[in-house]
Coordinates of C-alpha atoms in Angstrom, one line a residue:
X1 CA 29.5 -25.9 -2.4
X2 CA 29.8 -28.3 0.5
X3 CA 33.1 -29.3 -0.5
X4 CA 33.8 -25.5 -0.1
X5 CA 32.1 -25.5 3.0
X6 CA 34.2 -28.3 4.7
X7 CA 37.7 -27.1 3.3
X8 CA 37.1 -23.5 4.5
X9 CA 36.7 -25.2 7.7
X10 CA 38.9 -27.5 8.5
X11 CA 41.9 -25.0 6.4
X12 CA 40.8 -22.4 9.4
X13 CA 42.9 -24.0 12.3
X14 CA 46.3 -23.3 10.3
X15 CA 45.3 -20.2 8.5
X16 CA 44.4 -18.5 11.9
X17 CA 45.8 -20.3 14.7
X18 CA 45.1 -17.6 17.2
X19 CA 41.1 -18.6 16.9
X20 CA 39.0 -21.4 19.2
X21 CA 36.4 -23.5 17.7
X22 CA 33.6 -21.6 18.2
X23 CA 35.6 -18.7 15.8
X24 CA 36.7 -20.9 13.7
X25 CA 33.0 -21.9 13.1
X26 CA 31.9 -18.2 12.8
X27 CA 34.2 -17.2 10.4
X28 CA 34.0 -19.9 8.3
X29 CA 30.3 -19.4 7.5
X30 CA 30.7 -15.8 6.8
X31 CA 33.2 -16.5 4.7
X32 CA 30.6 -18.9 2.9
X33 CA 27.5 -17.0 3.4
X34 CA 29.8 -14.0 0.8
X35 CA 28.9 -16.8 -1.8
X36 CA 25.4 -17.6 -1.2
X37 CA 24.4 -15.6 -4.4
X38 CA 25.4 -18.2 -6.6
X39 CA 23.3 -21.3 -4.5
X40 CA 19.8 -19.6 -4.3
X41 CA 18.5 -17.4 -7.6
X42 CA 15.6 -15.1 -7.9
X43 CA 12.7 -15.7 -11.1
X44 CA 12.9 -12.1 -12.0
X45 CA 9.4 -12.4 -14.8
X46 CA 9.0 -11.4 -18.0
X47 CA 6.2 -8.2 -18.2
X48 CA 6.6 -9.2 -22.3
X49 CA 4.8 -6.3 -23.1
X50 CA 4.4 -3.8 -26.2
X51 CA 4.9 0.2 -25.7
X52 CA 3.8 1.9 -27.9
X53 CA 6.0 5.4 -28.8
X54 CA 2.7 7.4 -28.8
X55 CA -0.9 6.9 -28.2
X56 CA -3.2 6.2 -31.6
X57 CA -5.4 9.1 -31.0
X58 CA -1.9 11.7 -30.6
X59 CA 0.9 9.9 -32.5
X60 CA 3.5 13.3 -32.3
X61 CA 5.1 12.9 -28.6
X62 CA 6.9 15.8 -26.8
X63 CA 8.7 14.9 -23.8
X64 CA 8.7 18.5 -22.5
X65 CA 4.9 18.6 -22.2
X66 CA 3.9 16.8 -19.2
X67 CA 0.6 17.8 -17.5
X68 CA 0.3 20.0 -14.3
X69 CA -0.4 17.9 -11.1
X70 CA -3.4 20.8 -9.8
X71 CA -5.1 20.0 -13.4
X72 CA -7.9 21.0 -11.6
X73 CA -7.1 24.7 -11.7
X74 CA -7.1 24.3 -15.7
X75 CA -11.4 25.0 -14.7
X76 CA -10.8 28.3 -13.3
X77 CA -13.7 27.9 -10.7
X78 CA -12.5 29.0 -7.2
X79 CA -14.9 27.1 -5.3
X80 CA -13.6 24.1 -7.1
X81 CA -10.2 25.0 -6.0
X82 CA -10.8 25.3 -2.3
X83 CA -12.7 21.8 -2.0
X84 CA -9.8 20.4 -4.0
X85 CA -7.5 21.8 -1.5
X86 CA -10.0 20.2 1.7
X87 CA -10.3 17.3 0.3
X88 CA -6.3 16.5 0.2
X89 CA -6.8 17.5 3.9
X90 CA -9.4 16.1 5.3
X91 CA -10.6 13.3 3.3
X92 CA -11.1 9.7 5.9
X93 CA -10.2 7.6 2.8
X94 CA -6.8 9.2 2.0
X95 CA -6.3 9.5 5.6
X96 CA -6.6 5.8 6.4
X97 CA -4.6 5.1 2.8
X98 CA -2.1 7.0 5.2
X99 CA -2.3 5.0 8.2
X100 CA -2.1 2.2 5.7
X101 CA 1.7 3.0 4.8
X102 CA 2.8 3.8 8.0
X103 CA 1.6 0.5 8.9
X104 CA 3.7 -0.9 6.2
X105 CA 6.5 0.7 6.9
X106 CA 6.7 -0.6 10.7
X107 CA 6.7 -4.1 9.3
X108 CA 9.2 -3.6 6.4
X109 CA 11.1 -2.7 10.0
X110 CA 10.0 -5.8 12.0
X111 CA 10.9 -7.8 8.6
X112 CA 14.3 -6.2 8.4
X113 CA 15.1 -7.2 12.2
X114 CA 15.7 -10.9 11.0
X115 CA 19.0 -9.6 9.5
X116 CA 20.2 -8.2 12.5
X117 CA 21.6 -9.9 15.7
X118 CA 19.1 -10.1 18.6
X119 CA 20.6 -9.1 21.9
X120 CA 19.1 -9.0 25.6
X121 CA 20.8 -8.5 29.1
X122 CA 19.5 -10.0 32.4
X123 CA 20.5 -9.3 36.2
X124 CA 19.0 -11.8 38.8
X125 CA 19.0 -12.4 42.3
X126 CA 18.5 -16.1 43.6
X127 CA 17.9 -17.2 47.1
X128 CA 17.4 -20.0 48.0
X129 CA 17.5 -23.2 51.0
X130 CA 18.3 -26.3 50.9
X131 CA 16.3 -28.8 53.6
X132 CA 17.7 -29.5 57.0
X133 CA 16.9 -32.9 56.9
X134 CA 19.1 -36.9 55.6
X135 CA 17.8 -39.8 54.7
X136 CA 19.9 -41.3 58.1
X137 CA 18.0 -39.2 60.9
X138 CA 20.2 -36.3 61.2
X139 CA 19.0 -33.1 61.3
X140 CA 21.0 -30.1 60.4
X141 CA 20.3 -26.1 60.4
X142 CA 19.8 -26.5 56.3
X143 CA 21.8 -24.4 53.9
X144 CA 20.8 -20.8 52.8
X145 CA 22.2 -19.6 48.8
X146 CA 22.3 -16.2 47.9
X147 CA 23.5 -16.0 44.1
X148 CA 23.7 -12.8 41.8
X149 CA 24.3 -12.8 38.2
X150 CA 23.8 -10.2 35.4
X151 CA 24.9 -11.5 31.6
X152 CA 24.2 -10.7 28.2
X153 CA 23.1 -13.0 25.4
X154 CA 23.1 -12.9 21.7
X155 CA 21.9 -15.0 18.9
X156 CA 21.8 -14.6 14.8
X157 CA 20.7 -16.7 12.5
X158 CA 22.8 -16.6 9.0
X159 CA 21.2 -15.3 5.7
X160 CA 23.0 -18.1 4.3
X161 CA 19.9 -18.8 1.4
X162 CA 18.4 -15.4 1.6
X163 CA 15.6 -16.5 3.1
X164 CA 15.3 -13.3 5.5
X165 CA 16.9 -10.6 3.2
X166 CA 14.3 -11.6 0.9
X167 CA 11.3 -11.5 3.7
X168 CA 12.7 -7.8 4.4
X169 CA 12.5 -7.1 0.6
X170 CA 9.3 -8.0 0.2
X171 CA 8.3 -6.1 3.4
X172 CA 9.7 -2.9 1.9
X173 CA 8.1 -4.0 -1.7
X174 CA 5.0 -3.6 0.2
X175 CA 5.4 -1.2 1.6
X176 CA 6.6 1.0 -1.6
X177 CA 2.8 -0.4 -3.0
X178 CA 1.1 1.0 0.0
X179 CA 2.4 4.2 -1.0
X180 CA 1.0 4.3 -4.5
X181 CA -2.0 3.0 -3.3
X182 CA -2.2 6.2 -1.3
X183 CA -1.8 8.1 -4.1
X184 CA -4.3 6.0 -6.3
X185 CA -6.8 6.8 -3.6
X186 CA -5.8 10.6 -3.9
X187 CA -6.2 11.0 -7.5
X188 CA -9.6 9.0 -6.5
X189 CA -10.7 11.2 -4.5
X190 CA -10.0 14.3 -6.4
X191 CA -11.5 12.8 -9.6
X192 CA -14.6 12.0 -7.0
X193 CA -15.1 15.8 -6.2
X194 CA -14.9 17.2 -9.2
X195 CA -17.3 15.1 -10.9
X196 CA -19.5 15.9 -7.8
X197 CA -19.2 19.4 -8.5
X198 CA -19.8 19.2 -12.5
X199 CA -22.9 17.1 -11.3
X200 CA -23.6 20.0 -9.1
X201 CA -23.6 22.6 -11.7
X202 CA -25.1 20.5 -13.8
X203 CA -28.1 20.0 -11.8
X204 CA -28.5 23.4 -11.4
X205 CA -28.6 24.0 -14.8
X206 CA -31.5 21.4 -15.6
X207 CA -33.6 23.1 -13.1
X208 CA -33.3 26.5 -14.4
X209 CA -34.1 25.1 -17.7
X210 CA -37.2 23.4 -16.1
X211 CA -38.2 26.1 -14.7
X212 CA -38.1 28.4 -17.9
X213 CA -39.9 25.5 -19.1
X214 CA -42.3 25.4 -16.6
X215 CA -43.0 29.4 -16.8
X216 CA -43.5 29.1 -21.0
X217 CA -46.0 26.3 -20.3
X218 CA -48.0 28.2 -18.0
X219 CA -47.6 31.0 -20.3
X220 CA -49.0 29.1 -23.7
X221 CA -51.8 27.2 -21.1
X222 CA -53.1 30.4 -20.0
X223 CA -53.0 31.8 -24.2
X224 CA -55.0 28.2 -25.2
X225 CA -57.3 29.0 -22.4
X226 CA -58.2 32.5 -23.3
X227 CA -58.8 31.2 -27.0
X228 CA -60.9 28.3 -25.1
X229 CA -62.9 31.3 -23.9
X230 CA -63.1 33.3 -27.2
X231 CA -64.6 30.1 -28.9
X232 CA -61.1 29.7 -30.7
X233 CA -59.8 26.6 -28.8
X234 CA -61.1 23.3 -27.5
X235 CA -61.2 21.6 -24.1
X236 CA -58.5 19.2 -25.6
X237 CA -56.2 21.6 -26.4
X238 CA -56.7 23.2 -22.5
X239 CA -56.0 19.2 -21.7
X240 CA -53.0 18.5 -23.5
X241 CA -51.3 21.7 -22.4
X242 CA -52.0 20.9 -18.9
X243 CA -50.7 17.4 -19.0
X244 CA -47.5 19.2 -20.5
X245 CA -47.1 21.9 -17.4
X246 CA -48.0 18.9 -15.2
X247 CA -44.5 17.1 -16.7
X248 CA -42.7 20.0 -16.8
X249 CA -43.4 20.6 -12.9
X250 CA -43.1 16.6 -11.9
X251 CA -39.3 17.1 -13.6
X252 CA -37.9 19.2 -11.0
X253 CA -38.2 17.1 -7.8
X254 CA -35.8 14.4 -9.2
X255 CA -33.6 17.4 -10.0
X256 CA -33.6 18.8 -7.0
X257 CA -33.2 15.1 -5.6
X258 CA -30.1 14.6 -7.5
X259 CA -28.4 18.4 -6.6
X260 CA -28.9 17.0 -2.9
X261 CA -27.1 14.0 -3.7
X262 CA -24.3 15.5 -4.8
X263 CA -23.7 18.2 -2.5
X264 CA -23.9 15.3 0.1
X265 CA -21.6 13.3 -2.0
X266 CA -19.4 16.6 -1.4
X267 CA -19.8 17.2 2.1
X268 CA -18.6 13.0 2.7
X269 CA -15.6 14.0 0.1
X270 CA -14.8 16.6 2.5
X271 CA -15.1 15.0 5.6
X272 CA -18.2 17.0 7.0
X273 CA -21.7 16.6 7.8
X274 CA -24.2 17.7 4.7
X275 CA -25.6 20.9 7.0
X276 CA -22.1 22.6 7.4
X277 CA -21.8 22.5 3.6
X278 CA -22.8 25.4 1.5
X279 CA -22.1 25.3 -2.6
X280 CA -22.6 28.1 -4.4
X281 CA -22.3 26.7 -7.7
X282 CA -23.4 28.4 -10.7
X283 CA -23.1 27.0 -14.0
X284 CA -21.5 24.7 -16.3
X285 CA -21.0 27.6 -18.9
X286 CA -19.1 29.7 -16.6
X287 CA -16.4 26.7 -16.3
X288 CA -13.6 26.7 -18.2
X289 CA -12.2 24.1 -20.4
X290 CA -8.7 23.0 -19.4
X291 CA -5.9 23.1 -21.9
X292 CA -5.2 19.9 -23.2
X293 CA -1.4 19.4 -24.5
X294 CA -0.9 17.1 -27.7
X295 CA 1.5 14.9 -28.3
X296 CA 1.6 13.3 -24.9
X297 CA 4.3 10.7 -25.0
X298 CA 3.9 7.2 -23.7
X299 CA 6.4 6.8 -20.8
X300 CA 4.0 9.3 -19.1
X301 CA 1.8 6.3 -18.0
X302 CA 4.7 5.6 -15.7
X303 CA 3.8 8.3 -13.7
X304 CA 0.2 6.4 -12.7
X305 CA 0.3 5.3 -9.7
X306 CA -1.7 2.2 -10.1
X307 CA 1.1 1.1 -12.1
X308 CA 4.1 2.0 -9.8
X309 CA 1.8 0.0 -7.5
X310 CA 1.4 -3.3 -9.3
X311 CA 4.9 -2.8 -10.6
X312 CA 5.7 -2.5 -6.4
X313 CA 3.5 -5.6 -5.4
X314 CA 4.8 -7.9 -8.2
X315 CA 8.1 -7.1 -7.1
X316 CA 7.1 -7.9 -3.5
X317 CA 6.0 -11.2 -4.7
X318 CA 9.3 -12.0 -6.4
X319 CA 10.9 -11.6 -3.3
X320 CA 8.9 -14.1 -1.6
X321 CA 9.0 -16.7 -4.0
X322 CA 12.9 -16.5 -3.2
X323 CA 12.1 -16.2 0.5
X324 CA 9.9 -19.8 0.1
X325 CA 12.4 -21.4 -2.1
X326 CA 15.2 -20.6 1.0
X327 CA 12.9 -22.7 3.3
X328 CA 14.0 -25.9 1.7
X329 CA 17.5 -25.2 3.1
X330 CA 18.5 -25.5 6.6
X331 CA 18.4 -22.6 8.9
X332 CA 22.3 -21.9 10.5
X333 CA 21.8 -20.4 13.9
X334 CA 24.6 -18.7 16.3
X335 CA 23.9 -18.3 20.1
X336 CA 25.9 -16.7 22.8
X337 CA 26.0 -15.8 26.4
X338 CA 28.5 -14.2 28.4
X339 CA 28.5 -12.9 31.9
X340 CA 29.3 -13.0 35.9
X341 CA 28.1 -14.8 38.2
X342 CA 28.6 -15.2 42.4
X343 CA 27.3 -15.4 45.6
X344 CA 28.5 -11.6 46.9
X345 CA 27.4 -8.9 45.3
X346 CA 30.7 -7.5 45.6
X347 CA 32.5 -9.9 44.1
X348 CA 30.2 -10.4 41.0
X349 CA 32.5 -8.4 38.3
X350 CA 35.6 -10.1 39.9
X351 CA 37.5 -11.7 36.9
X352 CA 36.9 -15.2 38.0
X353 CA 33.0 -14.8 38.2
X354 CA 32.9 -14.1 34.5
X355 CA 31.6 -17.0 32.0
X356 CA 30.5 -17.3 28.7
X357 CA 29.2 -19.9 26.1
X358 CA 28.5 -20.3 22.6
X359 CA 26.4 -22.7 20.7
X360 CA 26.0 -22.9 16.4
X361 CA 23.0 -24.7 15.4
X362 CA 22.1 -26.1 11.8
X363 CA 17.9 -27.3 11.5
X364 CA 17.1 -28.7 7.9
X365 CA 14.0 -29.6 7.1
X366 CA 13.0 -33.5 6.9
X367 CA 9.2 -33.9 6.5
X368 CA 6.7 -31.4 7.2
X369 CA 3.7 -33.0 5.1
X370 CA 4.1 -30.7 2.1
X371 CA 3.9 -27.3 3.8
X372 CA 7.2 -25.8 2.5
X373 CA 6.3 -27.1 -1.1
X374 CA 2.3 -26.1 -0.9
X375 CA 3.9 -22.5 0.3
X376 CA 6.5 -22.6 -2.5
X377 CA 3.5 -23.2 -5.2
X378 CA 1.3 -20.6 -3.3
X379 CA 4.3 -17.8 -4.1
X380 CA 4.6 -18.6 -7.6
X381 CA 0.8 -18.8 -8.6
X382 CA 0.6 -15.4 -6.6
X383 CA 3.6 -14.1 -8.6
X384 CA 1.7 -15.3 -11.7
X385 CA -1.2 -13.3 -10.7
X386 CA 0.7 -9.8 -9.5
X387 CA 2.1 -10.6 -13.3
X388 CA -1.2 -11.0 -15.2
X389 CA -2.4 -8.1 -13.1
X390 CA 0.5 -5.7 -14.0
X391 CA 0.2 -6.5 -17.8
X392 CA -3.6 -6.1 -17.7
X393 CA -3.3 -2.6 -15.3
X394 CA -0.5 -1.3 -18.6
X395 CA -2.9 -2.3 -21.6
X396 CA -6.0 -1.1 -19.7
X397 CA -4.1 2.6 -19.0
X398 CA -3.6 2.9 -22.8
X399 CA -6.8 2.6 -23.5
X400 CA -8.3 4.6 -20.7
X401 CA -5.7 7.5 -22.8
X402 CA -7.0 6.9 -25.7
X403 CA -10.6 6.8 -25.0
X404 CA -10.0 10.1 -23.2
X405 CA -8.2 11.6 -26.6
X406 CA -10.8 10.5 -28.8

């Protein structure tokens, strides 16, 4: 490749004779940069992994029977529904899982402004005297200097290795897995409220049941105690019922403790303060049971997005093991500056007030005490990790299915 380097080079002067030396330099590492592909490669990992057509539980698949995304309305409970629906609104925790991608997005954008050529303009004024005074005695009135100048300069640095395309993928990787994690905190979130409201009804179920309880035990205590008084009955059977009522009525504060809980539980889900929260509730019975379709097929576990996100983060980490691998190489930078410059205003755009320059730098790293090579390592095992991750998130989501199908 260097040979390559050196003939496009020095072959430029009689291929285009029309170009200076500073051209001639420019266009020859373009030329060279088209090939860069083939110097620096990307370790694209091996997920090695076993899919299963179907799950063990439901081995028929259908392809045409995905679930519904509002599952939620399988229940039929309005009130259900409509803290559903508030929740996607309102909730802090999907809001900041927002801010979180928008944050991600603005620096996939500062990443992505490496590949691009910076450019700045400047306009300046400069007065200035010099001193009346020689070193032979004289004195003279001094020299005022008014000069003006406005000029425009501009500087890139060559992708030559990849080093920043792969810094802007990564970026955008990151970005990608900020999204999903949105959405994992979504489906969170719903999942949270509607086991809140289950617990809900559920509570107050148990309490009605306590209470019945409660109202047969006073019923049978006062029956024992009226057979107590007919001779029939004993003082310990008076006791032992009592001690039963006395349970059945120490049940219901931890029941009412617990409904409490959850409605707070909902009013946090729902971004408000427990007293502006009113749940009617009812009962589990009058809560329908969602239709579940069989024959689920397996590429539906695609669709989680805690997968899409580890998929998106170990993807992000492949591109910077390539962007740390670039940093051995030498950086190729191009500078330029152009502009006018005099001492009246009026003659500053004149033709022969313009000037320009322009510089191309190489930098290659010589000693640094290990810090590329300790940041090279550091990608990889990270890469590693996103890896083991990934695998672990797909084999855990099979049997989170299954366990549910059971």
């Amino acid at each position: 490749m260097r040979q390559l380097f050196l003939g496009v080079v020095h072959g430029l002067p009689a291929a285009i004779p029309c170009l200076d030396r500073a051209a001639r330099w420019l266009a020859a590492l373009c030329i060279v940069t088209s090939s860069a592909g083939c110097i620096v490669t990307q370790d694209l990992p091996d997920p090695a992994l076993d899919i299963p057509q179907g799950y063990k539980a439901a081995r028929l698949t259908n392809a045409d029977s995905p679930p519904t995304l509002d599952w939620w309305r399988g229940f039929r409970s309005s009130e259900l529904t409509d803290l559903m629906e508030e929740a996607q609104k309102v909730n802090l925790d999907i809001a900041a899982a927002t801010a979180r991608f928008i944050q991600a997005d603005a620096q996939a954008r500062v990443a992505g402004a490496a590949l691009l050529p910076s450019l700045s303009g400047t306009g300046q004024e400069t007065y200035s005297r010099t001193s009346g005074s020689s070193a032979s005695g004289l004195t003279n009135g001094g020299r005022e200097v008014v000069n003006y100048s406005a000029s425009l300069s501009a500087s890139y640095e060559l992708d030559f290795w990849g080093k920043n395309r792969d810094a802007a993928q990564a970026a955008e990787e990151t970005s990608v897995a900020n999204r999903f994690d949105r959405d994992v905190v979504a489906l969170t979130t719903l999942t949270s409220v509607a086991n809140a409201y289950f617990q809900v009804l559920a509570s107050q179920d148990r309490i009605r049941t306590a209470e019945r309880n409660i109202a047969s035990a006073t019923r049978i205590l006062e029956a024992i105690r009226q057979r107590f008084k007919a001779g029939t009955g004993t003082d310990l059977d008076v006791a032992q019922q009592e001690a039963v009522l006395a349970n059945q009525r120490a049940s219901v504060p931890p029941l009412r403790q617990t409904l409490a809980q959850n409605i707070n539980a909902l009013a946090t889900l729902v971004s408000r303060p427990p007293e502006s929260v009113h749940v009617v509730g009812g009962s589990l019975n009058q809560i329908g049971s969602p239709r579940v379709t069989p024959g689920l097929p397996s590429e539906l576990l695609t669709q989680r997005p805690d997968i899409r996100r580890q998929e998106a983060q170990l993807a992000s980490a492949v591109a910077n093991v390539g962007n740390a691998r670039a940093q051995f190489f030498p950086s190729i930078q191009l500078t330029g500056q152009g502009g006018y410059q005099s001492s009246a205003l009026v003659a500053l755009f004149q033709p022969h007030a313009a000037f320009f320059s322009l510089v191309g730098g190489l930098t290659q790293p010589i000693f640094d005490g290990g810090k590329i090579l300790g940041n090279f390592e550091f990608t990889k095992a990270r890469q590693d990790e996103l890896l083991q991750t990934y695998r672990k998130t797909v084999v855990s989501a099979f049997a989170d299915v299954d366990n549910v199908l059971l």
